[in-house]
Each structure stands twice: as structure tokens, then as C-alpha cells.
PDB file of C-alpha atoms in Angstrom:
ATOM      1  CA  MET Y  77       0.000   0.000   0.000  1.00 70.00           C
ATOM      2  CA  PHE Y  78       1.249   3.456  -0.924  1.00 78.00           C
ATOM      3  CA  GLN Y  79       0.030   6.214   1.409  1.00 86.00           C
ATOM      4  CA  ASN Y  80       0.686   9.890   0.859  1.00 89.00           C
ATOM      5  CA  THR Y  81      -0.520  12.859   2.911  1.00 94.00           C
ATOM      6  CA  ILE Y  82      -0.499  16.456   1.724  1.00 95.00           C
ATOM      7  CA  SER Y  83      -1.089  19.061   4.447  1.00 97.00           C
ATOM      8  CA  VAL Y  84      -1.493  22.760   3.697  1.00 96.00           C
ATOM      9  CA  ALA Y  85      -1.977  25.412   6.405  1.00 97.00           C
ATOM     10  CA  ASP Y  86      -2.469  29.176   6.136  1.00 97.00           C
ATOM     11  CA  SER Y  87      -1.584  29.157   2.430  1.00 96.00           C
ATOM     12  CA  THR Y  88      -2.907  29.307  -1.115  1.00 92.00           C
ATOM     13  CA  VAL Y  89      -2.396  26.481  -3.610  1.00 91.00           C
ATOM     14  CA  THR Y  90      -2.852  27.338  -7.288  1.00 85.00           C
ATOM     15  CA  SER Y  91      -2.632  25.309 -10.448  1.00 81.00           C
ATOM     16  CA  GLY Y  92       0.644  24.940 -12.259  1.00 71.00           C
ATOM     17  CA  SER Y  93       1.079  24.626 -15.973  1.00 67.00           C
ATOM     18  CA  TRP Y  94       1.801  21.702 -18.269  1.00 67.00           C
ATOM     19  CA  SER Y  95       2.238  23.936 -21.299  1.00 64.00           C
ATOM     20  CA  ASP Y  96       4.564  26.815 -22.169  1.00 64.00           C
ATOM     21  CA  GLU Y  97       3.232  30.105 -20.841  1.00 61.00           C
ATOM     22  CA  GLY Y  98       4.880  32.156 -23.561  1.00 61.00           C
ATOM     23  CA  THR Y  99       6.451  35.549 -23.028  1.00 61.00           C
ATOM     24  CA  SER Y 100       3.365  37.780 -23.068  1.00 56.00           C
ATOM     25  CA  GLY Y 101      -0.066  37.891 -21.503  1.00 52.00           C
ATOM     26  CA  TRP Y 102      -1.311  37.764 -17.932  1.00 51.00           C
ATOM     27  CA  PHE Y 103      -3.182  35.513 -15.517  1.00 49.00           C
ATOM     28  CA  GLY Y 104      -6.260  34.128 -17.246  1.00 45.00           C
ATOM     29  CA  ASN Y 105      -5.057  35.046 -20.724  1.00 47.00           C
ATOM     30  CA  ASN Y 106      -2.599  33.435 -23.188  1.00 48.00           C
ATOM     31  CA  ASN Y 107      -3.256  29.796 -22.108  1.00 54.00           C
ATOM     32  CA  ASN Y 108      -2.121  30.562 -18.591  1.00 51.00           C
ATOM     33  CA  ALA Y 109      -2.807  28.235 -15.737  1.00 49.00           C
ATOM     34  CA  SER Y 110      -6.323  28.472 -14.284  1.00 52.00           C
ATOM     35  CA  ASP Y 111      -7.927  30.037 -17.342  1.00 52.00           C
ATOM     36  CA  TYR Y 112     -10.399  27.123 -17.416  1.00 55.00           C
ATOM     37  CA  GLY Y 113      -9.988  26.497 -21.099  1.00 54.00           C
ATOM     38  CA  GLY Y 114     -11.617  23.049 -21.087  1.00 54.00           C
ATOM     39  CA  SER Y 115     -14.413  22.516 -23.591  1.00 53.00           C
ATOM     40  CA  GLY Y 116     -16.658  20.163 -21.609  1.00 51.00           C
ATOM     41  CA  LEU Y 117     -17.342  16.481 -22.052  1.00 48.00           C
ATOM     42  CA  SER Y 118     -17.277  15.208 -25.616  1.00 48.00           C
ATOM     43  CA  VAL Y 119     -18.959  12.265 -27.320  1.00 49.00           C
ATOM     44  CA  ASN Y 120     -15.606  10.618 -28.069  1.00 53.00           C
ATOM     45  CA  GLY Y 121     -14.731  10.423 -24.378  1.00 51.00           C
ATOM     46  CA  GLY Y 122     -12.700  13.606 -24.084  1.00 54.00           C
ATOM     47  CA  ALA Y 123     -12.544  14.760 -20.490  1.00 52.00           C
ATOM     48  CA  GLY Y 124     -12.907  18.410 -21.426  1.00 59.00           C
ATOM     49  CA  PHE Y 125     -10.516  19.697 -18.809  1.00 65.00           C
ATOM     50  CA  ASN Y 126      -7.334  21.630 -19.240  1.00 72.00           C
ATOM     51  CA  ALA Y 127      -4.243  20.125 -17.584  1.00 74.00           C
ATOM     52  CA  ASP Y 128      -3.061  23.680 -16.895  1.00 74.00           C
ATOM     53  CA  ASP Y 129      -5.961  24.027 -14.427  1.00 80.00           C
ATOM     54  CA  VAL Y 130      -4.959  21.105 -12.161  1.00 85.00           C
ATOM     55  CA  ALA Y 131      -3.698  22.206  -8.743  1.00 89.00           C
ATOM     56  CA  ILE Y 132      -3.465  18.810  -6.997  1.00 91.00           C
ATOM     57  CA  SER Y 133      -3.331  15.412  -8.657  1.00 90.00           C
ATOM     58  CA  ALA Y 134      -2.898  11.788  -7.670  1.00 88.00           C
ATOM     59  CA  ILE Y 135      -2.191   9.544 -10.650  1.00 85.00           C
ATOM     60  CA  ALA Y 136      -1.667   5.817 -10.196  1.00 81.00           C
ATOM     61  CA  ASN Y 137       0.415   3.713 -12.540  1.00 77.00           C
ATOM     62  CA  PRO Y 138      -2.161   1.602 -14.431  1.00 73.00           C
ATOM     63  CA  ASN Y 139      -0.118  -1.548 -13.774  1.00 71.00           C
ATOM     64  CA  ALA Y 140       0.458  -0.883 -10.082  1.00 71.00           C
ATOM     65  CA  ASP Y 141      -0.263  -3.838  -7.844  1.00 68.00           C
ATOM     66  CA  ASN Y 142      -0.715  -1.816  -4.679  1.00 74.00           C
ATOM     67  CA  ALA Y 143      -3.261   0.607  -3.309  1.00 76.00           C
ATOM     68  CA  MET Y 144      -2.596   4.316  -3.768  1.00 82.00           C
ATOM     69  CA  GLN Y 145      -4.238   6.183  -0.913  1.00 86.00           C
ATOM     70  CA  THR Y 146      -3.834   9.956  -0.871  1.00 91.00           C
ATOM     71  CA  THR Y 147      -5.093  12.328   1.821  1.00 94.00           C
ATOM     72  CA  VAL Y 148      -5.201  16.102   1.316  1.00 96.00           C
ATOM     73  CA  ASN Y 149      -5.852  18.364   4.323  1.00 97.00           C
ATOM     74  CA  LEU Y 150      -6.285  22.120   3.890  1.00 97.00           C
ATOM     75  CA  THR Y 151      -6.502  24.235   7.045  1.00 98.00           C
ATOM     76  CA  HIS Y 152      -7.373  27.938   6.786  1.00 97.00           C
ATOM     77  CA  SER Y 153      -6.206  27.804   3.161  1.00 97.00           C
ATOM     78  CA  THR Y 154      -7.443  28.373  -0.376  1.00 94.00           C
ATOM     79  CA  LEU Y 155      -7.203  25.886  -3.235  1.00 93.00           C
ATOM     80  CA  MET Y 156      -7.505  27.545  -6.647  1.00 89.00           C
ATOM     81  CA  GLY Y 157      -7.599  24.854  -9.303  1.00 86.00           C
ATOM     82  CA  ASP Y 158      -8.860  21.401 -10.110  1.00 88.00           C
ATOM     83  CA  ILE Y 159      -8.219  18.175  -8.237  1.00 91.00           C
ATOM     84  CA  LEU Y 160      -7.459  15.218 -10.509  1.00 88.00           C
ATOM     85  CA  PHE Y 161      -7.617  11.599  -9.347  1.00 88.00           C
ATOM     86  CA  SER Y 162      -6.636   8.947 -11.881  1.00 84.00           C
ATOM     87  CA  SER Y 163      -6.744   5.258 -11.048  1.00 81.00           C
ATOM     88  CA  ASN Y 164      -7.649   1.820 -12.282  1.00 72.00           C
ATOM     89  CA  PHE Y 165      -8.813   1.120  -8.706  1.00 65.00           C
ATOM     90  CA  ASP Y 166      -6.280  -1.634  -8.151  1.00 59.00           C
ATOM     91  CA  HIS Y 167      -4.673  -3.587 -10.931  1.00 59.00           C
ATOM     92  CA  ASN Y 168      -5.299  -7.014  -9.451  1.00 61.00           C
ATOM     93  CA  PHE Y 169      -8.545  -8.595  -8.385  1.00 64.00           C
ATOM     94  CA  PHE Y 170      -8.321 -12.123  -7.036  1.00 68.00           C
ATOM     95  CA  PRO Y 171     -11.662 -13.946  -7.413  1.00 69.00           C
ATOM     96  CA  ASN Y 172     -10.754 -16.447  -4.688  1.00 74.00           C
ATOM     97  CA  GLY Y 173      -9.496 -13.822  -2.241  1.00 72.00           C
ATOM     98  CA  ALA Y 174      -6.032 -12.455  -1.600  1.00 71.00           C
ATOM     99  CA  ASP Y 175      -3.345 -12.409   1.038  1.00 70.00           C
ATOM    100  CA  SER Y 176      -3.244  -8.679   1.709  1.00 66.00           C
ATOM    101  CA  TYR Y 177      -0.232  -8.999   3.997  1.00 64.00           C
ATOM    102  CA  ARG Y 178       1.773 -10.993   1.417  1.00 61.00           C
ATOM    103  CA  ASP Y 179       3.528 -12.821   4.193  1.00 62.00           C
ATOM    104  CA  THR Y 180       4.832 -16.359   4.326  1.00 66.00           C
ATOM    105  CA  ASN Y 181       1.563 -18.045   5.320  1.00 69.00           C
ATOM    106  CA  SER Y 182      -0.338 -16.967   2.158  1.00 72.00           C
ATOM    107  CA  ALA Y 183      -3.596 -16.934   4.129  1.00 77.00           C
ATOM    108  CA  VAL Y 184      -6.514 -15.453   2.192  1.00 75.00           C
ATOM    109  CA  ASP Y 185      -7.793 -12.536   4.257  1.00 71.00           C
ATOM    110  CA  THR Y 186      -9.667 -10.313   1.771  1.00 70.00           C
ATOM    111  CA  ASN Y 187     -12.661 -10.593  -0.546  1.00 64.00           C
ATOM    112  CA  GLY Y 188     -10.419 -10.384  -3.607  1.00 62.00           C
ATOM    113  CA  TRP Y 189      -9.136  -6.843  -3.554  1.00 61.00           C
ATOM    114  CA  ASP Y 190      -5.623  -6.423  -2.217  1.00 57.00           C
ATOM    115  CA  GLY Y 191      -6.240  -2.723  -1.635  1.00 63.00           C
ATOM    116  CA  THR Y 192      -8.212   0.034  -3.304  1.00 72.00           C
ATOM    117  CA  ASP Y 193      -7.025   3.403  -4.606  1.00 79.00           C
ATOM    118  CA  ARG Y 194      -8.646   6.449  -3.054  1.00 83.00           C
ATOM    119  CA  MET Y 195      -8.219  10.163  -2.466  1.00 89.00           C
ATOM    120  CA  ASP Y 196      -9.678  12.034   0.503  1.00 92.00           C
ATOM    121  CA  VAL Y 197      -9.801  15.848   0.529  1.00 95.00           C
ATOM    122  CA  THR Y 198     -10.739  17.786   3.684  1.00 96.00           C
ATOM    123  CA  LEU Y 199     -11.263  21.548   3.959  1.00 96.00           C
ATOM    124  CA  ASN Y 200     -10.903  22.750   7.572  1.00 95.00           C
ATOM    125  CA  ASN Y 201     -11.365  26.072   9.385  1.00 93.00           C
ATOM    126  CA  GLY Y 202     -12.723  28.256   6.615  1.00 94.00           C
ATOM    127  CA  SER Y 203     -10.704  26.752   3.780  1.00 96.00           C
ATOM    128  CA  LYS Y 204     -12.076  27.410   0.302  1.00 95.00           C
ATOM    129  CA  TRP Y 205     -11.791  25.579  -2.997  1.00 93.00           C
ATOM    130  CA  VAL Y 206     -12.539  26.977  -6.443  1.00 88.00           C
ATOM    131  CA  GLY Y 207     -12.213  24.297  -9.094  1.00 86.00           C
ATOM    132  CA  ALA Y 208     -13.478  20.944 -10.277  1.00 85.00           C
ATOM    133  CA  ALA Y 209     -13.092  17.423  -8.951  1.00 87.00           C
ATOM    134  CA  ILE Y 210     -12.101  15.088 -11.775  1.00 85.00           C
ATOM    135  CA  SER Y 211     -11.893  11.316 -11.429  1.00 82.00           C
ATOM    136  CA  THR Y 212     -10.642   9.225 -14.329  1.00 79.00           C
ATOM    137  CA  HIS Y 213     -10.102   5.491 -14.531  1.00 71.00           C
ATOM    138  CA  GLN Y 214      -8.824   2.843 -16.872  1.00 58.00           C
ATOM    139  CA  ILE Y 215     -11.144   0.035 -17.917  1.00 56.00           C
ATOM    140  CA  ASP Y 216     -10.134  -3.612 -18.105  1.00 56.00           C
ATOM    141  CA  LEU Y 217     -11.672  -4.465 -21.485  1.00 58.00           C
ATOM    142  CA  MET Y 218     -10.935  -8.193 -21.159  1.00 57.00           C
ATOM    143  CA  ALA Y 219     -12.763  -8.429 -17.836  1.00 55.00           C
ATOM    144  CA  MET Y 220     -15.624  -6.332 -19.196  1.00 55.00           C
ATOM    145  CA  ALA Y 221     -15.964  -8.626 -22.241  1.00 57.00           C
ATOM    146  CA  PHE Y 222     -16.012 -11.687 -19.950  1.00 55.00           C
ATOM    147  CA  THR Y 223     -18.644 -10.093 -17.686  1.00 54.00           C
ATOM    148  CA  THR Y 224     -20.814  -9.179 -20.686  1.00 58.00           C
ATOM    149  CA  ALA Y 225     -20.554 -12.713 -22.113  1.00 59.00           C
ATOM    150  CA  LEU Y 226     -21.400 -14.213 -18.712  1.00 56.00           C
ATOM    151  CA  ALA Y 227     -24.416 -11.912 -18.314  1.00 59.00           C
ATOM    152  CA  LYS Y 228     -25.702 -12.934 -21.757  1.00 62.00           C
ATOM    153  CA  ALA Y 229     -25.196 -16.618 -20.941  1.00 58.00           C
ATOM    154  CA  LEU Y 230     -27.165 -16.267 -17.709  1.00 57.00           C
ATOM    155  CA  LYS Y 231     -30.091 -14.653 -19.571  1.00 60.00           C
ATOM    156  CA  ARG Y 232     -30.433 -17.555 -22.030  1.00 53.00           C
ATOM    157  CA  PRO Y 233     -33.474 -19.742 -21.463  1.00 53.00           C
ATOM    158  CA  GLN Y 234     -32.703 -23.054 -19.783  1.00 48.00           C
ATOM    159  CA  ARG Y 235     -33.380 -26.228 -21.795  1.00 48.00           C
TER     160      ARG Y 235
END
């Protein structure tokens, strides 16, 4: 399990910038961070957000075999920007259970998940947040195809 805690007190957190800011312009103009240049959700699955607007992000490796658990605490602070959480919500699912401790006895002690990714954000003592919460995830197409085939098989009339 990977645990990370971000604590901010008596401060302001703003978005950074993935793209070049150029040499002219000002805040909110010229593709600057926090100009909210996203175009909304699109029919082809586009998220419609601008990476320049993200202030805090937690992004799991899609092949990670451990839980990514991130906690963000803001106390008397301001968060100006989006929060992005990207996960496949645990790479491995074990249908017969899992040994979450991965010790020498190999005893099954879970219902199949060996940990689940999550992000908790808490605003304390008058903290403010201006921005969006964005959660993205990867889909296991093989598992989804199997589940769809199984569901169809279960709906077939019995002979």
C-alpha cells in the first residue's frame, strides 16, 4: 500500500502549468494556468478539462499492484484549481481472495481486492476551494468482455 498525505496550512495552492506560458499575456489570458480552457465532455470520451488548471493530482500507474491512498488536508487555506484523481482502482482482483499482507503463510484474508485506490480531501477552518473534482479510470476491457458474455449466458433460457 502506498500512502501519501499532503497538508497545507495558512496558504494558497494554485494550479501549475503543463504547457509553455509564452512571453506575453497575464493571468487568465494566453493559455495561462487556471484560465479554465476546457471545452466540456465530448462524445468521443474527451474529459474536457485543461491540464493547466490542475492544482493537486494523484495519478496511479495503471499496472500498479498496490493501493494508492492519498489524503489532502487544507486548514485555513485556499485551493484555486482542479483536483485530478486517476486510477484503475487496483490492478489485481483475485476472485478467490487475496493475502493482503503478502507474508509467508499466504492466508486469504480479503474478498479479492488487495487494496483500493482512493483520495480524501478535507477543507478545515474556513478553507475554500474553487475548481473541479475530476476522477478518471482505466477500464479492463478483457474483464468487461467476460462479464458481458457471462451476463448474456445467464439470460439464455434453460433447456
